[in-house]
Coordinates of N, CA, C and O in Angstrom, one line a residue:
M1 N -17.6 85.8 166.6 CA -17.0 85.6 167.9 C -15.9 85.0 168.8 O -16.3 83.9 168.2
M2 N -15.2 85.3 169.3 CA -14.2 84.5 170.0 C -15.3 84.9 171.8 O -15.7 85.4 172.3
H3 N -15.0 83.6 172.4 CA -15.4 83.1 173.5 C -13.9 83.0 174.3 O -12.6 83.1 174.1
I4 N -13.8 83.3 175.6 CA -13.1 83.0 176.9 C -12.9 82.3 177.8 O -13.5 82.1 177.7
V5 N -11.3 81.6 177.8 CA -11.2 80.3 178.7 C -10.1 80.9 180.1 O -8.9 81.4 179.0
L6 N -10.7 80.5 180.9 CA -9.7 81.1 182.0 C -9.0 80.1 182.5 O -9.8 78.6 182.2
T7 N -7.7 79.3 182.4 CA -6.6 78.6 182.5 C -5.5 78.1 183.3 O -4.8 79.3 183.7
G8 N -5.2 77.2 183.7 CA -4.7 77.1 184.5 C -3.8 76.4 185.6 O -5.0 76.0 186.3
T9 N -2.9 77.2 186.8 CA -3.0 76.0 188.1 C -4.3 76.4 189.0 O -4.8 77.5 188.7
E10 N -4.6 76.3 190.0 CA -5.6 76.3 191.2 C -4.9 77.9 192.0 O -3.4 77.7 191.8
S11 N -5.1 79.0 192.5 CA -4.7 79.5 193.0 C -4.0 80.7 192.3 O -3.4 81.2 192.3
T12 N -4.7 80.9 191.0 CA -4.5 82.0 190.5 C -4.9 82.3 189.6 O -4.7 83.8 189.0
F13 N -5.4 82.8 190.7 CA -7.5 84.2 190.0 C -7.7 83.6 189.1 O -8.4 84.7 188.7
K14 N -8.4 82.9 189.1 CA -8.7 81.8 187.8 C -10.2 83.1 187.4 O -11.0 82.9 186.8
S15 N -11.3 82.7 188.5 CA -12.3 82.2 189.9 C -12.4 83.5 189.1 O -13.8 84.0 189.0
S16 N -11.8 84.4 190.0 CA -12.1 85.8 190.4 C -11.7 86.3 189.3 O -12.4 87.6 188.4
L17 N -10.8 86.5 188.3 CA -11.1 86.8 186.8 C -12.0 86.9 185.9 O -12.3 87.4 185.5
A18 N -12.8 85.5 185.8 CA -13.9 84.7 185.0 C -15.1 85.9 185.1 O -15.4 86.6 184.5
V19 N -15.0 86.2 186.7 CA -16.4 87.8 187.0 C -16.2 88.6 186.6 O -16.6 89.9 185.9
A20 N -14.8 89.3 187.0 CA -14.4 90.6 186.4 C -14.6 90.3 185.1 O -15.0 91.6 184.5
I21 N -13.5 90.3 183.8 CA -14.2 89.9 183.3 C -15.0 90.1 182.6 O -15.9 91.2 181.8
A22 N -16.1 89.3 182.9 CA -18.0 89.0 182.2 C -18.1 89.7 182.4 O -18.9 90.7 181.9
D23 N -17.8 90.4 182.8 CA -18.7 91.6 184.4 C -18.2 93.0 182.5 O -18.7 94.0 183.3
E24 N -16.6 93.2 183.5 CA -16.3 94.1 182.1 C -16.6 94.6 180.9 O -16.8 95.4 180.2
F25 N -17.4 92.8 180.7 CA -17.7 93.1 179.0 C -18.8 92.9 178.9 O -19.5 93.2 177.7
N26 N -19.8 93.1 179.5 CA -20.9 92.5 180.2 C -21.3 91.2 179.4 O -22.4 91.7 178.2
I27 N -20.9 90.2 179.0 CA -21.4 88.8 178.5 C -21.7 87.5 179.1 O -20.7 87.8 181.2
P28 N -22.1 86.8 179.2 CA -22.1 85.4 180.7 C -20.8 84.7 180.8 O -20.1 84.8 180.1
L29 N -21.2 84.2 181.9 CA -20.5 83.3 182.3 C -20.2 81.7 183.0 O -21.8 82.3 183.2
L30 N -19.8 81.4 182.5 CA -19.8 79.9 182.9 C -19.0 79.7 183.8 O -18.0 79.9 183.6
E31 N -19.1 79.5 185.0 CA -18.4 79.2 186.0 C -17.7 77.3 186.3 O -18.9 76.6 185.8
E32 N -16.8 77.2 186.4 CA -16.2 75.7 186.4 C -16.8 74.7 187.6 O -17.7 75.2 188.9
Y33 N -17.3 73.9 186.3 CA -18.8 73.0 187.6 C -18.3 71.8 188.4 O -19.0 71.2 189.6
A34 N -16.7 72.6 188.0 CA -15.9 70.6 189.9 C -16.8 71.5 190.8 O -17.0 71.1 192.1
R35 N -15.9 72.8 191.3 CA -16.2 73.5 192.5 C -18.0 73.2 192.5 O -18.5 73.2 193.5
L36 N -19.3 74.0 192.1 CA -20.4 73.9 191.8 C -20.7 72.9 192.1 O -21.3 72.5 193.3
Y37 N -20.0 71.8 191.9 CA -21.2 69.8 192.0 C -20.0 69.9 193.5 O -20.7 69.6 193.9
L38 N -19.0 70.2 194.0 CA -18.3 70.0 195.0 C -18.8 69.9 196.9 O -19.5 69.5 197.4
D39 N -19.4 72.4 196.1 CA -19.5 72.5 197.1 C -21.3 71.8 197.3 O -21.5 72.2 198.0
G40 N -22.2 71.4 196.6 CA -22.8 70.8 196.2 C -23.1 69.9 197.0 O -24.7 69.6 197.1
Q41 N -22.2 68.7 197.0 CA -22.6 67.5 197.7 C -22.7 68.1 199.1 O -22.2 68.2 200.0
T42 N -24.2 66.8 199.7 CA -24.4 66.4 201.7 C -23.1 66.7 202.4 O -23.1 66.1 202.5
E43 N -22.5 65.1 201.2 CA -21.4 64.6 201.9 C -19.7 64.8 201.4 O -20.5 64.8 201.2
P44 N -18.8 65.6 202.5 CA -17.7 65.5 202.0 C -17.3 63.8 201.1 O -16.8 63.0 201.0
I45 N -16.4 64.8 200.0 CA -16.0 64.2 198.8 C -14.5 63.9 199.3 O -13.8 65.0 199.5
E46 N -14.3 62.6 199.8 CA -12.2 62.6 199.9 C -11.5 63.3 198.7 O -11.8 62.7 197.2
L47 N -11.2 64.0 198.7 CA -9.7 64.5 197.6 C -8.7 64.0 196.8 O -8.0 64.7 195.0
Q48 N -8.2 63.4 198.3 CA -7.1 62.8 197.5 C -6.8 61.9 197.9 O -6.4 61.1 199.1
P49 N -7.0 60.5 197.1 CA -7.7 60.8 195.7 C -9.0 60.9 195.9 O -9.7 59.8 196.7
M50 N -9.4 62.0 194.6 CA -11.1 61.8 194.8 C -11.6 60.3 193.5 O -10.8 59.6 192.9
E51 N -12.4 59.4 193.8 CA -13.2 59.0 192.7 C -13.3 58.7 192.0 O -13.7 59.8 191.7
R52 N -12.9 57.8 190.9 CA -13.2 58.0 189.7 C -14.7 58.6 190.0 O -15.0 59.8 188.6
K53 N -15.8 58.0 190.2 CA -17.4 58.7 190.6 C -17.7 59.3 190.0 O -18.0 60.1 189.8
H54 N -16.9 60.1 190.8 CA -16.8 61.9 191.6 C -15.9 62.5 189.9 O -16.2 63.6 189.4
Y55 N -15.1 62.7 189.7 CA -14.7 62.9 188.3 C -15.1 63.2 187.5 O -15.4 63.8 186.6
D56 N -15.9 61.4 187.3 CA -16.9 61.4 185.8 C -18.1 62.1 185.8 O -18.0 62.7 184.5
R57 N -18.2 62.8 186.6 CA -19.9 63.5 187.0 C -19.4 64.5 186.0 O -19.8 65.6 186.1
I58 N -17.9 65.4 187.0 CA -17.0 66.3 187.2 C -17.0 67.1 185.2 O -17.0 68.0 184.7
E59 N -16.6 65.8 184.3 CA -16.3 65.6 183.8 C -17.5 65.6 182.4 O -17.7 66.9 181.8
R60 N -18.4 65.0 183.0 CA -19.3 65.5 182.1 C -20.7 66.3 182.5 O -21.1 67.1 181.6
G61 N -19.7 67.0 183.1 CA -21.8 68.4 183.5 C -20.5 69.6 183.2 O -21.2 70.5 182.4
Q62 N -19.0 69.5 183.6 CA -18.8 70.7 182.5 C -18.8 70.4 181.5 O -18.6 72.4 181.2
I63 N -18.2 69.4 180.8 CA -18.5 69.5 179.3 C -20.4 69.8 178.5 O -20.5 70.4 177.3
Q64 N -21.2 69.1 179.4 CA -22.6 69.7 179.2 C -22.5 71.2 179.8 O -23.8 71.3 178.5
S65 N -22.6 71.8 180.4 CA -21.8 72.9 180.2 C -21.9 73.9 179.6 O -22.3 74.6 179.0
Q66 N -21.0 73.0 178.8 CA -20.1 73.8 178.4 C -20.9 74.0 176.6 O -21.0 75.5 175.9
K67 N -21.7 73.0 176.2 CA -22.4 73.0 174.9 C -23.6 74.2 175.5 O -24.1 74.2 174.0
A68 N -23.7 73.3 176.3 CA -25.1 74.7 177.0 C -25.0 75.7 176.4 O -25.8 77.0 176.0
M69 N -23.5 75.8 177.4 CA -23.2 77.9 176.9 C -23.0 78.7 175.3 O -22.2 78.9 175.3
G70 N -22.7 77.4 174.8 CA -22.5 77.6 172.8 C -20.5 77.4 172.7 O -20.4 78.4 172.1
Y71 N -20.7 77.2 173.8 CA -18.7 76.1 173.6 C -18.0 76.6 172.1 O -17.7 76.9 171.4
F72 N -18.8 75.4 171.5 CA -17.8 75.3 170.5 C -19.1 75.5 168.8 O -18.3 75.3 167.8
E73 N -19.8 76.4 169.1 CA -20.2 77.7 168.3 C -19.9 78.7 168.7 O -19.7 79.0 169.3
K74 N -19.7 79.3 167.4 CA -19.2 81.0 167.3 C -21.0 81.0 167.4 O -22.0 81.6 166.9
G75 N -20.3 81.9 168.5 CA -22.3 83.5 168.8 C -21.5 84.2 170.0 O -20.2 84.9 169.9
Q76 N -22.7 84.3 170.8 CA -21.6 86.2 171.8 C -21.1 85.3 172.2 O -20.5 84.3 172.6
P77 N -19.9 86.0 172.8 CA -18.9 85.8 173.6 C -19.3 85.7 175.2 O -20.3 86.1 175.7
V78 N -18.5 84.4 175.6 CA -19.2 83.9 177.3 C -17.2 83.5 177.6 O -16.4 83.5 176.9
V79 N -17.7 83.6 179.3 CA -16.3 83.7 179.9 C -16.4 82.7 180.3 O -17.1 82.2 180.6
F80 N -15.5 81.5 180.0 CA -16.3 80.2 180.9 C -14.4 81.0 180.7 O -13.0 80.8 181.3
D81 N -15.5 79.7 183.0 CA -14.4 79.7 183.6 C -13.7 78.1 184.3 O -14.2 77.4 184.2
T82 N -12.6 78.1 183.0 CA -11.8 76.4 182.6 C -12.6 76.5 181.6 O -13.1 76.1 180.9
D83 N -12.2 74.5 181.0 CA -12.8 74.0 179.8 C -11.8 72.8 180.4 O -11.1 72.7 180.9
G84 N -12.4 72.0 179.0 CA -11.1 70.7 178.9 C -9.9 71.0 178.3 O -9.5 69.6 179.5
V85 N -8.5 71.7 178.5 CA -7.6 71.4 179.4 C -8.3 71.7 181.1 O -6.5 70.1 181.1
V86 N -8.5 71.8 181.2 CA -8.7 71.2 182.7 C -8.9 70.0 183.2 O -8.1 68.7 184.0
L87 N -9.2 69.4 182.6 CA -9.9 68.1 182.7 C -9.0 67.3 181.9 O -9.0 66.2 182.5
Y88 N -8.4 68.2 180.4 CA -7.0 66.7 180.2 C -5.8 66.6 181.4 O -5.9 65.0 181.3
L89 N -5.5 67.6 181.4 CA -4.8 67.6 182.8 C -4.6 66.5 184.0 O -3.9 66.2 184.5
W90 N -6.3 66.9 184.4 CA -6.2 65.8 185.4 C -6.1 65.3 185.6 O -6.4 64.3 186.2
K91 N -7.4 64.6 184.5 CA -7.5 63.2 184.3 C -6.0 62.5 183.7 O -5.9 61.0 184.7
K92 N -5.6 63.1 182.9 CA -4.0 61.9 183.5 C -3.0 62.6 184.4 O -2.4 61.3 184.5
D93 N -3.3 63.1 185.1 CA -2.5 63.7 186.6 C -3.0 62.0 187.6 O -1.9 61.7 188.3
K94 N -4.1 62.7 187.4 CA -4.8 62.0 188.6 C -5.1 60.3 188.3 O -4.8 59.6 189.6
Y95 N -5.3 60.1 187.3 CA -6.1 58.6 186.6 C -5.0 58.2 185.7 O -4.9 57.6 184.7
G96 N -3.6 58.9 185.2 CA -3.1 58.1 184.1 C -3.4 58.2 182.9 O -3.0 57.2 182.1
E97 N -4.9 58.4 182.6 CA -4.5 57.9 181.0 C -4.8 59.5 180.7 O -5.1 60.8 180.6
V98 N -5.0 59.8 179.6 CA -4.8 60.9 178.1 C -5.9 60.4 177.7 O -6.8 59.8 176.3
D99 N -7.2 61.4 177.5 CA -7.4 61.8 176.7 C -7.9 62.9 176.0 O -8.1 63.9 176.7
A100 N -7.5 62.9 174.6 CA -7.2 63.7 173.5 C -8.3 64.5 173.2 O -8.5 65.2 172.8
A101 N -10.0 63.7 173.6 CA -10.9 64.2 172.9 C -11.2 65.9 173.7 O -11.9 66.5 173.3
L102 N -11.0 66.5 175.3 CA -11.0 67.1 175.4 C -10.0 68.4 175.3 O -10.4 68.9 175.8
L103 N -9.1 67.9 174.1 CA -8.2 69.3 173.6 C -8.7 69.7 172.3 O -8.3 70.0 171.6
D104 N -10.4 68.8 172.4 CA -10.6 68.5 170.1 C -11.7 70.8 171.2 O -12.4 70.8 171.5
V105 N -10.7 71.4 171.1 CA -11.4 73.0 171.5 C -10.9 73.8 170.2 O -10.6 74.0 169.1
P106 N -12.2 74.4 169.8 CA -12.2 75.3 168.6 C -11.6 76.5 168.2 O -10.9 76.7 169.4
K107 N -11.6 77.0 167.0 CA -10.1 78.1 167.0 C -10.9 79.2 167.3 O -9.6 79.7 168.0
H108 N -11.8 79.5 167.5 CA -12.5 80.6 168.5 C -12.0 81.5 169.5 O -12.6 81.9 170.2
I109 N -11.6 80.1 170.7 CA -11.4 79.9 172.0 C -10.5 81.2 172.1 O -9.2 81.5 171.1
V110 N -10.7 82.0 172.8 CA -8.7 82.4 173.7 C -8.8 82.5 175.0 O -9.8 82.1 175.9
Y111 N -8.1 81.5 174.8 CA -6.9 81.4 176.5 C -6.4 82.7 177.3 O -5.6 83.1 176.6
L112 N -6.9 82.9 178.4 CA -6.3 83.3 179.6 C -5.4 82.3 180.3 O -6.0 81.9 181.1
F113 N -4.2 82.0 180.7 CA -3.6 81.9 180.7 C -3.2 82.2 181.9 O -2.1 83.0 182.2
C114 N -3.3 82.0 183.8 CA -3.0 82.5 184.9 C -1.9 81.1 185.3 O -1.8 80.0 186.1
R115 N -0.3 82.1 185.3 CA 0.5 81.3 185.1 C 0.8 81.8 187.2 O 0.0 82.3 187.7
A116 N 1.6 80.0 187.6 CA 1.6 79.8 189.0 C 2.2 81.4 189.6 O 3.4 80.3 190.8
N117 N 2.9 82.9 189.6 CA 3.7 83.0 190.2 C 3.4 84.1 190.7 O 3.5 85.2 190.9
V118 N 1.9 83.8 191.9 CA 1.1 84.7 193.0 C 1.5 83.7 193.8 O 0.5 82.4 193.8
E119 N 1.3 84.0 194.6 CA 0.7 83.5 196.5 C -0.6 82.2 196.2 O -1.0 82.5 195.7
A120 N -0.3 81.1 196.8 CA -1.5 80.5 196.8 C -2.4 80.5 198.2 O -1.6 81.3 198.5
V121 N -3.5 80.3 197.7 CA -4.5 80.9 198.7 C -5.2 79.2 198.7 O -5.5 78.6 198.7
E122 N -5.5 79.0 200.1 CA -6.3 78.2 200.8 C -7.0 78.8 201.1 O -7.8 79.2 200.6
D123 N -7.4 76.9 200.1 CA -8.9 76.9 199.3 C -8.9 74.8 200.2 O -8.5 74.2 199.2
A124 N -10.3 74.6 200.9 CA -10.9 73.4 201.3 C -10.6 72.3 199.8 O -10.6 70.8 199.6
L125 N -10.6 73.1 199.2 CA -11.1 72.4 197.7 C -10.3 71.9 196.8 O -9.4 71.1 195.7
R126 N -8.8 73.1 197.3 CA -7.5 73.2 196.2 C -6.8 71.9 197.0 O -6.0 72.2 198.7
V127 N -5.8 70.6 196.8 CA -4.4 69.7 196.8 C -3.8 69.6 196.1 O -2.7 69.5 196.4
D128 N -3.8 70.8 195.4 CA -2.1 70.0 195.1 C -1.3 72.4 195.1 O -0.6 72.0 194.2
G129 N -1.8 72.9 195.0 CA -1.0 73.6 196.5 C 0.6 73.3 195.5 O 1.3 74.5 195.5
H130 N 1.1 72.4 196.7 CA 2.7 72.2 196.8 C 2.8 71.9 195.1 O 4.0 71.3 195.4
R131 N 2.2 71.9 193.8 CA 2.8 70.8 192.8 C 2.1 72.5 191.6 O 2.5 72.2 190.5
R132 N 2.0 73.1 192.5 CA 1.3 75.0 190.9 C 2.8 74.7 189.8 O 2.0 74.8 189.1
V133 N 4.1 75.2 190.6 CA 5.0 75.4 189.1 C 4.9 73.4 188.5 O 4.8 73.6 187.1
E134 N 5.6 73.0 188.7 CA 5.7 71.4 188.2 C 4.0 71.4 186.8 O 3.8 71.5 185.4
L135 N 2.6 71.4 187.7 CA 1.5 71.9 186.7 C 1.4 73.0 186.1 O 0.4 72.5 184.9
D136 N 2.1 74.2 186.3 CA 1.7 75.3 185.3 C 2.5 75.5 183.8 O 2.5 75.8 183.2
Q137 N 4.0 74.4 184.2 CA 5.0 74.4 182.7 C 3.8 72.9 182.4 O 3.8 73.0 180.8
K138 N 3.2 72.1 183.2 CA 2.3 71.0 182.4 C 0.6 71.9 181.8 O 0.8 71.4 180.4
Y139 N 0.7 73.3 181.9 CA -0.2 73.4 181.3 C 0.2 74.7 180.5 O -0.6 74.6 179.0
Q140 N 1.4 74.4 180.0 CA 2.1 76.2 179.5 C 2.2 74.5 178.2 O 1.9 74.6 176.7
E141 N 2.8 73.5 177.7 CA 3.0 72.7 177.4 C 1.5 72.0 176.6 O 1.6 71.8 175.4
V142 N 0.7 71.9 177.1 CA -0.5 71.9 176.3 C -0.9 72.8 175.6 O -1.5 72.3 174.7
L143 N -1.1 73.9 176.1 CA -1.2 75.2 175.0 C -0.8 75.7 174.1 O -0.8 75.7 173.3
Q144 N 0.6 75.5 173.8 CA 1.3 75.8 173.0 C 1.6 74.5 172.1 O 1.9 75.0 170.7
D145 N 0.5 73.1 172.0 CA 0.5 72.2 171.2 C -0.8 73.1 170.4 O -1.2 72.1 170.1
L146 N -1.8 73.7 171.2 CA -3.2 74.1 170.6 C -3.2 75.2 169.2 O -2.1 75.6 169.7
D147 N -3.9 75.0 168.6 CA -4.0 76.1 167.4 C -4.2 77.6 168.2 O -5.9 77.4 167.4
N148 N -4.6 77.6 169.5 CA -5.5 79.2 169.4 C -4.9 79.9 170.1 O -4.0 79.9 170.3
T149 N -5.7 81.7 170.1 CA -4.2 82.7 171.3 C -4.0 82.5 172.7 O -5.7 82.0 173.3
I150 N -3.9 82.1 172.8 CA -3.3 82.4 173.8 C -2.6 83.6 175.4 O -1.9 84.0 174.1
V151 N -3.4 84.3 175.5 CA -2.6 84.8 176.6 C -2.1 84.7 177.8 O -2.9 84.2 179.0
E152 N -1.1 84.9 178.4 CA -0.1 84.9 179.7 C -1.1 85.9 181.0 O 0.0 87.3 180.4
L153 N -1.3 85.2 182.0 CA -1.9 86.6 182.7 C -0.6 86.5 184.1 O -0.6 84.9 184.2
D154 N 0.4 87.4 183.5 CA 1.3 86.9 184.9 C 1.9 87.5 185.5 O 2.8 88.3 186.8
A155 N 1.2 88.8 185.8 CA 1.3 89.9 186.6 C 1.1 89.8 187.7 O 0.0 88.7 189.0
P156 N 1.4 90.5 189.4 CA 1.4 89.4 190.6 C 0.7 90.4 191.3 O 0.9 89.0 192.7
S157 N -0.1 90.6 190.9 CA -1.7 90.6 191.7 C -2.9 90.4 191.2 O -2.7 90.4 189.5
F158 N -3.4 90.7 191.3 CA -4.6 90.6 191.3 C -5.7 91.7 190.2 O -5.7 91.4 189.0
E159 N -5.4 92.4 190.9 CA -5.5 94.4 190.2 C -4.6 94.3 188.9 O -5.3 94.6 187.8
E160 N -3.6 94.2 189.0 CA -2.5 94.0 187.8 C -3.0 92.5 187.1 O -3.1 93.0 185.4
R161 N -3.6 91.5 187.4 CA -3.8 91.1 186.5 C -5.1 91.0 185.5 O -5.4 91.1 184.1
K162 N -5.9 91.3 185.8 CA -7.5 92.0 185.4 C -6.9 93.2 184.9 O -7.4 93.0 183.4
E163 N -6.1 93.5 185.1 CA -6.1 95.0 184.0 C -5.3 94.7 182.6 O -5.6 94.8 181.8
Q164 N -4.4 93.3 182.9 CA -3.5 92.4 181.9 C -4.7 92.0 180.9 O -4.3 92.1 179.6
A165 N -5.5 91.1 181.8 CA -6.6 90.9 180.8 C -7.4 91.8 180.1 O -7.2 91.2 179.3
I166 N -7.7 92.5 180.6 CA -9.0 93.6 179.6 C -7.7 94.7 178.4 O -8.3 94.3 177.7
E167 N -6.8 95.2 179.1 CA -6.0 95.5 178.0 C -5.9 94.3 177.1 O -6.2 94.8 175.7
S168 N -5.6 92.9 177.0 CA -5.2 92.3 176.3 C -6.2 91.8 175.0 O -6.7 91.2 174.1
L169 N -7.7 91.8 176.3 CA -8.6 91.8 175.2 C -8.9 92.3 173.8 O -9.5 92.2 173.2
H170 N -9.3 93.7 175.3 CA -9.1 94.9 174.3 C -8.6 95.2 172.6 O -9.1 95.1 171.7
A171 N -7.1 94.4 173.0 CA -6.5 94.7 171.6 C -6.4 93.8 170.4 O -6.4 93.6 169.5
L172 N -7.5 92.5 171.0 CA -7.9 91.4 170.5 C -8.3 92.4 169.6 O -9.9 91.2 169.0
G173 N -10.4 92.7 169.7 CA -10.8 93.7 169.5 C -12.5 93.6 170.5 O -13.1 93.9 170.2
F174 N -12.5 92.9 172.1 CA -13.3 92.7 172.4 C -14.0 94.1 173.3 O -12.8 94.9 173.1
T175 N -14.8 93.5 173.1 CA -15.7 95.4 173.5 C -17.2 94.9 173.8 O -16.3 93.8 174.2
R176 N -17.4 95.7 175.3 CA -18.2 95.8 175.7 C -19.5 95.8 175.3 O -19.9 96.5 174.1
Y177 N -20.3 94.5 175.6 CA -21.5 94.4 174.7 C -23.2 94.7 176.3 O -23.5 94.4 176.8
D178 N -23.4 95.6 174.9 CA -24.6 96.4 176.0 C -26.1 96.0 175.0 O -25.8 96.2 174.6

């Protein structure tokens, strides 16, 4: 069985698509740990720049959550709203570190790459809206070096992207799990 990972720059419908796909195929969803972590803080966290200790907690939490949901094993399909690719690019971009271990991606992962050709939506946790095109290119470069199935989602609206994702997943053999 394959797992589905949504990836790409901020404000490209990743989280909304992850929920919609999990609902469509009746499979579990692992939400993005960074958002859960940041939303759960009692004191505001400076995001530009984010203290390294917060990034490290997010990275550990994301990887632990992925392991708990069977990311590294073939099994029941799961939708992951992000994975190590996001962490790899974040760590490289913000802290100047290349952590190749974050790109140790199992072959059964199917990426839905949400392209940055849609208008950004403001959100207090989004800090790189002005760099989306640049970061989109970096995602593309990293993804093309992986030996995984990559589906580019570039439709101009959420609904069209959702349809594009569902059609692509059906073509790859995904069916609803009841």
